[in-house]
């Protein structure tokens, strides 16, 4: 098997005591098996970055990283990647900003990545590029002469053509992606949006799921990302018996726990979710004092203005909900913008009666899958899931909601609280079985089998 080379914005180096997240888990096996290389940003910006990557080896896997030029990082990351691409890819044209200088910085950072990665590559390596920060990396590698296999996976959604054309450099970016041999998406809908959009906008011929471009064949496919469901279940069971979860349980005083855990991001639908909880408390007075909603909203991308604005709005709304409904011995909403350790979250998921996951649009949403995996098979909680999360395709037994309708969220909360044990078990078993069939390792293997030279 060819050596696997991963390129992503951030590199997930293994650290002791840290339960790794989705991507690292999925890729670990393939990286180890091929004594692979993981390349990305060091986390540092400097005035004049050197073009050579800093290389280290841990457990047979090589990690290589470079610094990004200080002048480029903000326009690349807060600018084009998260001020232009992120809202567009999540169907939020109204939030999209565009600035040519930021796009130029984005291209320079991708070019600098290619420049530093190229000398580390061998001709028969398989390169797997990840996500929207690195849309032009494949093309930059080709420009510098790399002729081996290149795959690309988009972790976030891909919008329909009519939205994509609003991006002034949209055509250029589509062409850049076609430098790869395989383009992977979370769902068939995302793949279709890209495939038909690119074919139409660039006037390409197609064959099945393959695009034909300048005499080359570019394959596309849907590869829904998974989690290590059994591993997460074990972590959750262990954590639930530990001190923090015990304290949490005691603090609930027999009230049902509703839990949400997301990066503080407008795509996650937190405003509507809070309003949904407010509807529950207003519409079902008998349920008041019988529930506690914990929302972990880990601060994210604070350098982007829209994220700071969302934080202010959520702070206000949380204050209003508690102000209106709380009692001297009951706080309905516990809202934290601090990061919570992964194992703690797993324990909380396990004792929660409801997992509330209502993004307005999400590539996959791993929290939904983690919540299911964490449940106690004898007394599982209920997942309320947005129909616009990629995960909804695989988890139709969740209570699916339209996240734009806060009242529907409120109704789903009431239905989940009333759901009998037998029904909870039946829904959970179906979902858990599917998660076991689509783990992170299986996801990586499916992609790499398709990418491998015939
Ligand atoms: C992108 C796509 C796609 C959350 N809060 C805390 C915390 N988390 C962990 C969760 C989960 C991960 O972060 C979030 O993953 P998601 O998939 O839910 O969302 P994104 O971060 O937006 O990820 C998404 C994913 O890529 C993978 O392809 O599914 O659609 O947007 O693992 O548990 N972890 C800790 N503390 C927190 O407070 N430790």
Short mmCIF file of C-alpha atoms and ligand atoms in Angstrom, two decimals:
data_model
loop_
_atom_site.label_atom_id
_atom_site.label_comp_id
_atom_site.label_asym_id
_atom_site.label_seq_id
_atom_site.Cartn_x
_atom_site.Cartn_y
_atom_site.Cartn_z
CA UNK A 1 0.00 0.00 0.00
CA UNK A 2 1.27 3.48 -0.90
CA UNK A 3 2.31 5.81 1.90
CA UNK A 4 -0.53 8.02 3.11
CA UNK A 5 0.09 11.76 3.38
CA UNK A 6 -2.59 13.84 5.10
CA UNK A 7 -2.71 17.59 4.64
CA UNK A 8 -5.06 19.64 6.80
CA UNK A 9 -5.10 23.13 8.28
CA UNK A 10 -4.50 21.79 11.77
CA UNK A 11 -2.44 18.73 12.63
CA UNK A 12 -3.80 16.50 15.39
CA UNK A 13 -0.60 15.23 17.01
CA UNK A 14 -1.38 12.55 19.59
CA UNK A 15 -1.16 13.92 23.14
CA UNK A 16 -1.19 11.89 26.27
CA UNK A 17 -4.45 11.77 28.21
CA UNK A 18 -6.48 13.22 25.39
CA UNK A 19 -9.24 11.21 23.79
CA UNK A 20 -8.78 12.09 20.16
CA UNK A 21 -11.64 13.40 18.03
CA UNK A 22 -13.14 12.08 14.78
CA UNK A 23 -10.52 12.89 12.21
CA UNK A 24 -7.52 11.75 14.24
CA UNK A 25 -9.22 8.47 15.14
CA UNK A 26 -10.24 7.75 11.59
CA UNK A 27 -6.86 8.46 10.14
CA UNK A 28 -4.70 6.90 12.85
CA UNK A 29 -5.02 3.36 11.54
CA UNK A 30 -4.14 4.20 7.93
CA UNK A 31 -1.32 6.52 8.99
CA UNK A 32 0.22 3.85 11.19
CA UNK A 33 -0.19 1.05 8.65
CA UNK A 34 1.65 3.01 5.94
CA UNK A 35 4.08 4.84 8.27
CA UNK A 36 2.41 7.95 6.94
CA UNK A 37 2.90 11.68 7.17
CA UNK A 38 0.54 14.36 8.52
CA UNK A 39 1.23 17.88 7.31
CA UNK A 40 -0.34 21.19 8.35
CA UNK A 41 -0.04 24.46 10.23
CA UNK A 42 2.19 24.69 13.30
CA UNK A 43 -0.22 27.04 15.08
CA UNK A 44 2.32 29.89 14.89
CA UNK A 45 2.48 32.94 12.70
CA UNK A 46 5.81 34.68 11.99
CA UNK A 47 6.82 37.68 9.90
CA UNK A 48 8.94 35.64 7.48
CA UNK A 49 8.16 31.90 7.57
CA UNK A 50 10.91 29.57 6.44
CA UNK A 51 9.79 27.31 3.59
CA UNK A 52 10.96 24.11 5.33
CA UNK A 53 8.53 22.21 7.53
CA UNK A 54 9.44 21.19 11.06
CA UNK A 55 9.35 17.42 11.17
CA UNK A 56 8.98 14.99 14.09
CA UNK A 57 8.08 11.34 14.45
CA UNK A 58 5.68 9.80 16.97
CA UNK A 59 4.87 6.09 16.94
CA UNK A 60 5.96 5.53 13.35
CA UNK A 61 3.95 8.48 12.01
CA UNK A 62 5.71 11.62 10.79
CA UNK A 63 4.24 15.01 11.69
CA UNK A 64 5.33 18.04 9.67
CA UNK A 65 4.20 21.61 10.16
CA UNK A 66 4.94 25.10 8.95
CA UNK A 67 4.32 28.59 10.27
CA UNK A 68 2.05 30.97 8.35
CA UNK A 69 3.11 34.54 7.50
CA UNK A 70 1.63 36.94 10.07
CA UNK A 71 0.36 39.25 7.34
CA UNK A 72 -1.46 36.38 5.61
CA UNK A 73 -3.05 34.51 8.48
CA UNK A 74 -5.94 36.86 9.27
CA UNK A 75 -7.06 37.43 5.65
CA UNK A 76 -6.62 33.70 4.95
CA UNK A 77 -8.37 32.34 8.03
CA UNK A 78 -10.77 34.96 9.40
CA UNK A 79 -11.11 36.46 5.92
CA UNK A 80 -11.53 34.11 3.02
CA UNK A 81 -11.85 30.73 4.79
CA UNK A 82 -14.28 31.76 7.52
CA UNK A 83 -15.70 35.07 6.29
CA UNK A 84 -16.35 33.95 2.71
CA UNK A 85 -16.26 30.18 2.29
CA UNK A 86 -17.76 29.02 5.60
CA UNK A 87 -21.02 31.02 5.29
CA UNK A 88 -21.33 30.22 1.58
CA UNK A 89 -20.78 26.50 2.10
CA UNK A 90 -23.45 26.62 4.83
CA UNK A 91 -25.96 28.30 2.48
CA UNK A 92 -25.69 31.68 4.27
CA UNK A 93 -25.15 34.10 1.40
CA UNK A 94 -26.31 36.99 3.58
CA UNK A 95 -23.29 36.48 5.84
CA UNK A 96 -20.75 36.05 3.06
CA UNK A 97 -18.16 38.77 2.67
CA UNK A 98 -15.74 38.94 -0.21
CA UNK A 99 -12.47 40.73 -0.58
CA UNK A 100 -9.92 40.13 -3.34
CA UNK A 101 -6.97 40.73 -1.02
CA UNK A 102 -8.24 38.01 1.33
CA UNK A 103 -8.59 35.60 -1.57
CA UNK A 104 -5.03 36.37 -2.63
CA UNK A 105 -3.83 35.59 0.92
CA UNK A 106 -5.78 32.31 0.83
CA UNK A 107 -4.01 31.36 -2.39
CA UNK A 108 -0.60 32.33 -0.94
CA UNK A 109 -1.12 30.18 2.14
CA UNK A 110 -2.15 27.19 0.01
CA UNK A 111 0.89 27.78 -2.21
CA UNK A 112 3.18 27.99 0.84
CA UNK A 113 1.74 24.69 2.10
CA UNK A 114 2.50 23.07 -1.27
CA UNK A 115 6.00 24.53 -1.35
CA UNK A 116 6.83 23.05 2.06
CA UNK A 117 5.05 19.74 1.48
CA UNK A 118 6.53 18.96 -1.94
CA UNK A 119 10.10 18.14 -0.79
CA UNK A 120 8.65 15.66 1.72
CA UNK A 121 6.71 13.75 -0.94
CA UNK A 122 7.71 10.58 -2.75
CA UNK A 123 6.35 9.96 -6.26
CA UNK A 124 4.07 7.08 -5.23
CA UNK A 125 2.58 8.74 -2.12
CA UNK A 126 -1.18 9.08 -1.81
CA UNK A 127 -2.00 12.62 -0.70
CA UNK A 128 -5.29 13.26 1.09
CA UNK A 129 -6.18 16.93 1.50
CA UNK A 130 -8.83 17.98 4.02
CA UNK A 131 -11.44 20.67 4.00
CA UNK A 132 -12.34 24.15 2.87
CA UNK A 133 -9.16 25.87 4.07
CA UNK A 134 -7.13 23.97 1.46
CA UNK A 135 -9.23 24.02 -1.71
CA UNK A 136 -6.29 25.03 -3.91
CA UNK A 137 -3.54 22.89 -2.36
CA UNK A 138 -3.96 20.02 -4.83
CA UNK A 139 -3.56 22.37 -7.77
CA UNK A 140 -0.47 23.96 -6.21
CA UNK A 141 1.11 20.52 -5.77
CA UNK A 142 0.41 19.67 -9.42
CA UNK A 143 1.88 23.00 -10.53
CA UNK A 144 5.08 22.02 -8.73
CA UNK A 145 5.20 18.66 -10.49
CA UNK A 146 3.60 16.15 -8.10
CA UNK A 147 1.99 13.50 -10.30
CA UNK A 148 0.84 10.97 -7.67
CA UNK A 149 -2.71 10.40 -6.46
CA UNK A 150 -4.43 13.31 -4.68
CA UNK A 151 -7.75 13.01 -2.87
CA UNK A 152 -9.78 15.78 -1.27
CA UNK A 153 -12.50 15.52 1.37
CA UNK A 154 -14.89 18.33 2.22
CA UNK A 155 -16.06 18.11 5.85
CA UNK A 156 -18.75 20.77 5.41
CA UNK A 157 -21.73 20.92 3.03
CA UNK A 158 -21.48 21.97 -0.60
CA UNK A 159 -24.26 24.34 -1.72
CA UNK A 160 -26.33 24.26 -4.91
CA UNK A 161 -24.97 26.01 -7.99
CA UNK A 162 -27.15 29.11 -7.70
CA UNK A 163 -25.50 29.92 -4.38
CA UNK A 164 -21.99 28.98 -5.48
CA UNK A 165 -22.06 31.38 -8.44
CA UNK A 166 -22.32 34.30 -5.99
CA UNK A 167 -18.66 33.70 -5.14
CA UNK A 168 -16.57 35.83 -7.50
CA UNK A 169 -13.78 33.23 -7.63
CA UNK A 170 -16.13 30.24 -7.66
CA UNK A 171 -15.10 28.96 -11.07
CA UNK A 172 -11.40 29.25 -10.26
CA UNK A 173 -11.89 27.22 -7.08
CA UNK A 174 -13.85 24.49 -8.87
CA UNK A 175 -11.07 24.15 -11.43
CA UNK A 176 -8.47 24.03 -8.67
CA UNK A 177 -10.30 21.10 -7.08
CA UNK A 178 -10.25 19.23 -10.37
CA UNK A 179 -6.47 18.88 -10.00
CA UNK A 180 -7.34 16.06 -7.55
CA UNK A 181 -8.23 12.50 -8.57
CA UNK A 182 -11.02 11.90 -6.05
CA UNK A 183 -13.34 14.44 -4.42
CA UNK A 184 -15.24 13.20 -1.37
CA UNK A 185 -18.30 14.71 0.31
CA UNK A 186 -20.30 13.92 3.45
CA UNK A 187 -23.59 13.10 1.73
CA UNK A 188 -24.97 12.30 -1.68
CA UNK A 189 -26.71 15.71 -1.69
CA UNK A 190 -23.39 17.53 -1.24
CA UNK A 191 -21.74 15.40 -3.88
CA UNK A 192 -24.59 16.09 -6.29
CA UNK A 193 -24.47 19.83 -5.67
CA UNK A 194 -20.77 19.88 -6.47
CA UNK A 195 -20.95 17.45 -9.38
CA UNK A 196 -23.80 19.03 -11.28
CA UNK A 197 -22.67 22.56 -10.39
CA UNK A 198 -19.12 21.97 -11.64
CA UNK A 199 -20.25 20.11 -14.75
CA UNK A 200 -22.61 22.91 -15.70
CA UNK A 201 -20.44 25.90 -14.78
CA UNK A 202 -17.29 24.55 -16.42
CA UNK A 203 -19.08 22.77 -19.26
CA UNK A 204 -17.66 19.33 -18.38
CA UNK A 205 -18.62 15.93 -19.69
CA UNK A 206 -19.53 13.31 -17.12
CA UNK A 207 -19.59 9.53 -16.86
CA UNK A 208 -21.52 8.17 -13.89
CA UNK A 209 -19.96 9.90 -10.86
CA UNK A 210 -16.85 10.89 -12.83
CA UNK A 211 -16.08 14.33 -14.25
CA UNK A 212 -13.94 14.59 -17.39
CA UNK A 213 -11.59 17.57 -17.44
CA UNK A 214 -8.65 18.26 -19.77
CA UNK A 215 -8.25 14.58 -20.59
CA UNK A 216 -8.31 13.55 -16.92
CA UNK A 217 -10.94 11.64 -14.94
CA UNK A 218 -11.97 13.08 -11.59
CA UNK A 219 -14.01 10.77 -9.43
CA UNK A 220 -16.52 11.99 -6.86
CA UNK A 221 -18.20 10.13 -4.02
CA UNK A 222 -20.18 10.42 -0.79
CA UNK A 223 -18.22 9.24 2.26
CA UNK A 224 -20.16 10.01 5.45
CA UNK A 225 -17.67 10.39 8.30
CA UNK A 226 -18.20 8.22 11.39
CA UNK A 227 -16.96 7.89 14.94
CA UNK A 228 -15.45 5.06 16.94
CA UNK A 229 -18.87 4.22 18.37
CA UNK A 230 -17.79 1.37 20.66
CA UNK A 231 -14.81 3.34 21.92
CA UNK A 232 -16.96 6.37 22.69
CA UNK A 233 -19.52 4.14 24.43
CA UNK A 234 -16.77 2.78 26.70
CA UNK A 235 -15.48 6.28 27.46
CA UNK A 236 -19.00 7.42 28.31
CA UNK A 237 -19.74 4.44 30.57
CA UNK A 238 -16.48 4.96 32.45
CA UNK A 239 -16.99 8.71 32.75
CA UNK A 240 -20.57 8.29 33.96
CA UNK A 241 -19.27 6.38 36.98
CA UNK A 242 -16.70 9.09 37.74
CA UNK A 243 -16.67 12.10 40.03
CA UNK A 244 -17.67 14.87 37.60
CA UNK A 245 -20.71 13.06 36.22
CA UNK A 246 -21.76 12.09 39.74
CA UNK A 247 -21.59 15.74 40.78
CA UNK A 248 -23.56 16.68 37.71
CA UNK A 249 -26.21 14.05 38.45
CA UNK A 250 -26.55 15.24 42.04
CA UNK A 251 -26.92 18.83 40.91
CA UNK A 252 -29.84 17.83 38.69
CA UNK A 253 -31.89 16.61 41.66
CA UNK A 254 -33.85 14.11 39.52
CA UNK A 255 -34.60 16.56 36.77
CA UNK A 256 -34.28 15.34 33.18
CA UNK A 257 -31.12 16.64 31.50
CA UNK A 258 -31.28 18.10 28.01
CA UNK A 259 -27.81 18.54 26.55
CA UNK A 260 -26.29 20.41 23.63
CA UNK A 261 -22.56 20.72 22.84
CA UNK A 262 -21.35 22.70 19.89
CA UNK A 263 -18.72 25.14 18.80
CA UNK A 264 -20.21 28.60 19.20
CA UNK A 265 -21.03 28.92 15.49
CA UNK A 266 -24.03 30.39 13.68
CA UNK A 267 -24.37 27.22 11.61
CA UNK A 268 -25.28 25.30 14.76
CA UNK A 269 -28.66 27.01 15.18
CA UNK A 270 -28.18 27.92 18.84
CA UNK A 271 -30.49 30.95 18.83
CA UNK A 272 -33.45 28.94 17.51
CA UNK A 273 -32.56 26.13 19.88
CA UNK A 274 -32.71 28.43 22.92
CA UNK A 275 -36.03 29.76 21.64
CA UNK A 276 -37.25 26.17 21.26
CA UNK A 277 -36.47 25.55 24.93
CA UNK A 278 -38.25 28.78 25.80
CA UNK A 279 -41.31 27.49 23.90
CA UNK A 280 -41.21 24.27 25.90
CA UNK A 281 -41.20 26.14 29.19
CA UNK A 282 -44.00 28.45 28.10
CA UNK A 283 -46.15 25.83 26.41
CA UNK A 284 -45.81 23.06 29.00
CA UNK A 285 -45.97 24.61 32.44
CA UNK A 286 -46.21 21.13 33.98
CA UNK A 287 -42.73 20.36 32.69
CA UNK A 288 -41.18 23.42 34.26
CA UNK A 289 -38.86 22.56 37.14
CA UNK A 290 -38.65 19.02 35.75
CA UNK A 291 -35.94 19.77 33.19
CA UNK A 292 -32.49 21.30 33.06
CA UNK A 293 -30.89 22.22 29.76
CA UNK A 294 -27.08 22.32 29.64
CA UNK A 295 -25.66 23.98 26.55
CA UNK A 296 -21.90 23.82 26.12
CA UNK A 297 -21.07 26.36 23.43
CA UNK A 298 -17.30 26.30 23.17
CA UNK A 299 -15.96 29.65 21.95
CA UNK A 300 -14.75 29.44 18.40
CA UNK A 301 -13.22 31.76 15.75
CA UNK A 302 -13.34 34.78 18.02
CA UNK A 303 -11.34 36.69 15.42
CA UNK A 304 -14.39 36.72 13.12
CA UNK A 305 -16.87 39.54 13.85
CA UNK A 306 -19.98 37.42 13.21
CA UNK A 307 -18.93 34.95 15.90
CA UNK A 308 -18.52 37.72 18.44
CA UNK A 309 -21.95 39.09 17.53
CA UNK A 310 -23.52 35.66 17.95
CA UNK A 311 -21.92 35.32 21.37
CA UNK A 312 -23.48 38.61 22.50
CA UNK A 313 -26.90 37.57 21.21
CA UNK A 314 -26.74 34.18 22.92
CA UNK A 315 -25.55 35.70 26.21
CA UNK A 316 -28.55 37.99 26.14
CA UNK A 317 -31.05 35.33 25.23
CA UNK A 318 -29.75 32.94 27.89
CA UNK A 319 -30.05 35.72 30.46
CA UNK A 320 -33.59 36.48 29.39
CA UNK A 321 -34.73 32.84 29.47
CA UNK A 322 -33.29 32.27 32.93
CA UNK A 323 -34.53 35.61 34.17
CA UNK A 324 -38.03 34.80 33.10
CA UNK A 325 -38.34 31.15 34.10
CA UNK A 326 -35.85 30.52 36.91
CA UNK A 327 -36.77 30.03 40.53
CA UNK A 328 -34.63 30.51 43.61
CA UNK A 329 -33.74 26.79 43.53
CA UNK A 330 -33.98 26.08 39.81
CA UNK A 331 -31.99 27.39 36.87
CA UNK A 332 -33.57 26.05 33.65
CA UNK A 333 -30.65 26.83 31.32
CA UNK A 334 -27.01 26.24 32.14
CA UNK A 335 -25.01 27.91 29.42
CA UNK A 336 -21.22 27.63 29.23
CA UNK A 337 -18.90 29.09 26.62
CA UNK A 338 -15.91 27.26 28.07
CA UNK A 339 -14.51 24.13 26.48
CA UNK A 340 -15.38 20.95 28.41
CA UNK A 341 -13.02 17.93 28.35
CA UNK A 342 -14.10 15.24 25.94
CA UNK A 343 -14.53 12.53 28.57
CA UNK A 344 -16.64 14.84 30.74
CA UNK A 345 -18.90 15.51 27.77
CA UNK A 346 -19.20 11.78 27.14
CA UNK A 347 -20.34 11.19 30.73
CA UNK A 348 -22.88 14.03 30.51
CA UNK A 349 -24.21 12.65 27.23
CA UNK A 350 -24.78 9.32 28.90
CA UNK A 351 -26.89 10.64 31.75
CA UNK A 352 -28.83 13.07 29.55
CA UNK A 353 -32.41 12.28 28.65
CA UNK A 354 -32.25 14.33 25.46
CA UNK A 355 -29.47 15.26 23.05
CA UNK A 356 -30.43 18.48 21.30
CA UNK A 357 -28.61 18.90 17.97
CA UNK A 358 -30.26 21.46 15.72
CA UNK A 359 -27.81 22.98 13.21
CA UNK A 360 -29.29 25.09 10.42
CA UNK A 361 -26.87 23.27 8.13
CA UNK A 362 -24.05 20.85 9.00
CA UNK A 363 -21.72 18.66 6.96
CA UNK A 364 -22.21 15.67 9.24
CA UNK A 365 -22.37 16.64 12.94
CA UNK A 366 -20.43 14.27 15.10
CA UNK A 367 -22.08 15.39 18.33
CA UNK A 368 -25.26 13.64 17.17
CA UNK A 369 -23.35 10.41 16.66
CA UNK A 370 -21.44 10.75 19.93
CA UNK A 371 -24.66 11.33 21.86
CA UNK A 372 -26.14 8.11 20.46
CA UNK A 373 -22.95 6.13 21.13
CA UNK A 374 -22.80 7.37 24.73
CA UNK A 375 -26.25 6.09 25.75
CA UNK A 376 -26.95 3.39 28.31
CA UNK A 377 -28.53 0.54 26.29
CA UNK A 378 -30.91 -0.22 29.17
CA UNK A 379 -32.22 3.33 29.40
CA UNK A 380 -31.22 5.33 26.33
CA UNK A 381 -31.94 9.02 25.86
CA UNK A 382 -33.59 10.56 22.82
CA UNK A 383 -31.76 12.39 20.04
CA UNK A 384 -33.48 15.46 18.58
CA UNK A 385 -31.74 16.16 15.30
CA UNK A 386 -31.96 18.78 12.57
CA UNK A 387 -33.06 17.45 9.21
CA UNK A 388 -30.30 19.65 7.73
CA UNK A 389 -27.39 17.85 9.42
CA UNK A 390 -25.63 15.27 7.25
CA UNK A 391 -26.11 12.83 10.14
CA UNK A 392 -29.88 12.89 9.59
CA UNK A 393 -29.38 10.63 6.55
CA UNK A 394 -28.03 7.86 8.75
CA UNK A 395 -30.12 8.54 11.86
CA UNK A 396 -33.75 8.72 10.72
CA UNK A 397 -34.85 7.19 14.04
CA UNK A 398 -33.94 10.43 15.80
CA UNK A 399 -36.74 12.96 16.28
CA UNK A 400 -36.01 14.98 13.16
CA UNK A 401 -36.91 18.68 13.26
CA UNK A 402 -36.77 21.71 11.03
CA UNK A 403 -34.34 23.88 13.03
CA UNK A 404 -35.84 27.11 11.70
CA UNK A 405 -39.09 26.32 13.54
CA UNK A 406 -38.45 26.93 17.24
CA UNK A 407 -41.93 25.77 18.14
CA UNK A 408 -41.26 22.45 16.46
CA UNK A 409 -38.12 22.15 18.59
CA UNK A 410 -40.24 22.83 21.68
CA UNK A 411 -42.75 20.16 20.63
CA UNK A 412 -39.99 17.64 19.96
CA UNK A 413 -38.59 18.29 23.45
CA UNK A 414 -42.00 17.55 24.97
CA UNK A 415 -42.38 14.41 22.83
CA UNK A 416 -38.92 13.19 23.83
CA UNK A 417 -39.63 13.73 27.52
CA UNK A 418 -42.83 11.67 27.19
CA UNK A 419 -41.33 8.87 25.10
CA UNK A 420 -41.75 5.41 26.66
CA UNK A 421 -38.70 3.26 27.36
CA UNK A 422 -39.56 0.65 24.71
CA UNK A 423 -39.70 3.23 21.97
CA UNK A 424 -36.47 4.88 23.14
CA UNK A 425 -34.75 1.51 23.06
CA UNK A 426 -36.03 0.59 19.60
CA UNK A 427 -34.93 3.91 18.10
CA UNK A 428 -31.56 3.82 19.84
CA UNK A 429 -30.78 0.23 18.80
CA UNK A 430 -31.40 1.02 15.14
CA UNK A 431 -29.19 4.10 15.30
CA UNK A 432 -26.39 2.42 17.25
CA UNK A 433 -26.27 -0.52 14.83
CA UNK A 434 -25.77 1.90 11.96
CA UNK A 435 -23.02 3.80 13.79
CA UNK A 436 -21.13 0.55 14.33
CA UNK A 437 -21.26 -0.13 10.59
CA UNK A 438 -19.88 3.28 9.70
CA UNK A 439 -16.99 4.03 12.04
CA UNK A 440 -14.28 6.61 11.46
CA UNK A 441 -11.82 3.88 10.49
CA UNK A 442 -14.26 2.43 7.94
CA UNK A 443 -14.81 5.92 6.52
CA UNK A 444 -11.07 6.42 6.00
CA UNK A 445 -10.64 2.96 4.48
CA UNK A 446 -13.52 3.50 2.03
CA UNK A 447 -12.02 6.79 0.85
CA UNK A 448 -8.49 5.45 0.55
CA UNK A 449 -9.56 2.26 -1.25
CA UNK A 450 -11.23 4.43 -3.83
CA UNK A 451 -8.19 6.75 -4.07
CA UNK A 452 -5.61 3.95 -4.38
CA UNK A 453 -4.20 3.51 -7.90
CA UNK A 454 -5.96 0.72 -9.78
C1 LIG B 1 -16.79 19.88 11.03
C2 LIG B 1 -18.12 19.98 10.27
C3 LIG B 1 -18.41 17.52 10.49
C4 LIG B 1 -17.89 20.15 20.94
N1 LIG B 1 -17.87 20.93 22.04
C5 LIG B 1 -16.83 20.51 22.77
C6 LIG B 1 -16.22 19.46 22.09
N2 LIG B 1 -16.88 19.26 20.97
C7 LIG B 1 -16.53 18.22 20.01
C8 LIG B 1 -17.65 17.28 19.74
C9 LIG B 1 -17.28 16.76 18.35
C10 LIG B 1 -16.58 17.95 17.72
O1 LIG B 1 -16.17 18.80 18.77
C11 LIG B 1 -17.49 18.76 16.83
O2 LIG B 1 -17.73 18.07 15.66
P1 LIG B 1 -18.99 18.40 14.75
O3 LIG B 1 -19.03 17.37 13.70
O4 LIG B 1 -20.20 18.38 15.59
O5 LIG B 1 -18.81 19.88 14.19
P2 LIG B 1 -17.61 20.80 13.57
O6 LIG B 1 -16.63 21.18 14.59
O7 LIG B 1 -18.33 21.94 12.93
O8 LIG B 1 -16.91 19.88 12.45
C12 LIG B 1 -19.07 18.88 10.69
C13 LIG B 1 -17.01 17.49 11.12
O9 LIG B 1 -16.22 18.58 10.68
C14 LIG B 1 -16.28 16.18 10.81
O10 LIG B 1 -16.22 15.93 9.43
O11 LIG B 1 -19.21 16.53 11.10
O12 LIG B 1 -20.26 18.94 9.94
O13 LIG B 1 -18.72 21.27 10.49
O14 LIG B 1 -16.40 15.70 18.41
O15 LIG B 1 -17.72 16.31 20.74
N3 LIG B 1 -15.15 18.78 22.54
C15 LIG B 1 -14.65 19.17 23.72
N4 LIG B 1 -15.18 20.20 24.45
C16 LIG B 1 -16.27 20.90 24.01
O16 LIG B 1 -16.74 21.83 24.67
N5 LIG B 1 -13.58 18.51 24.21
#
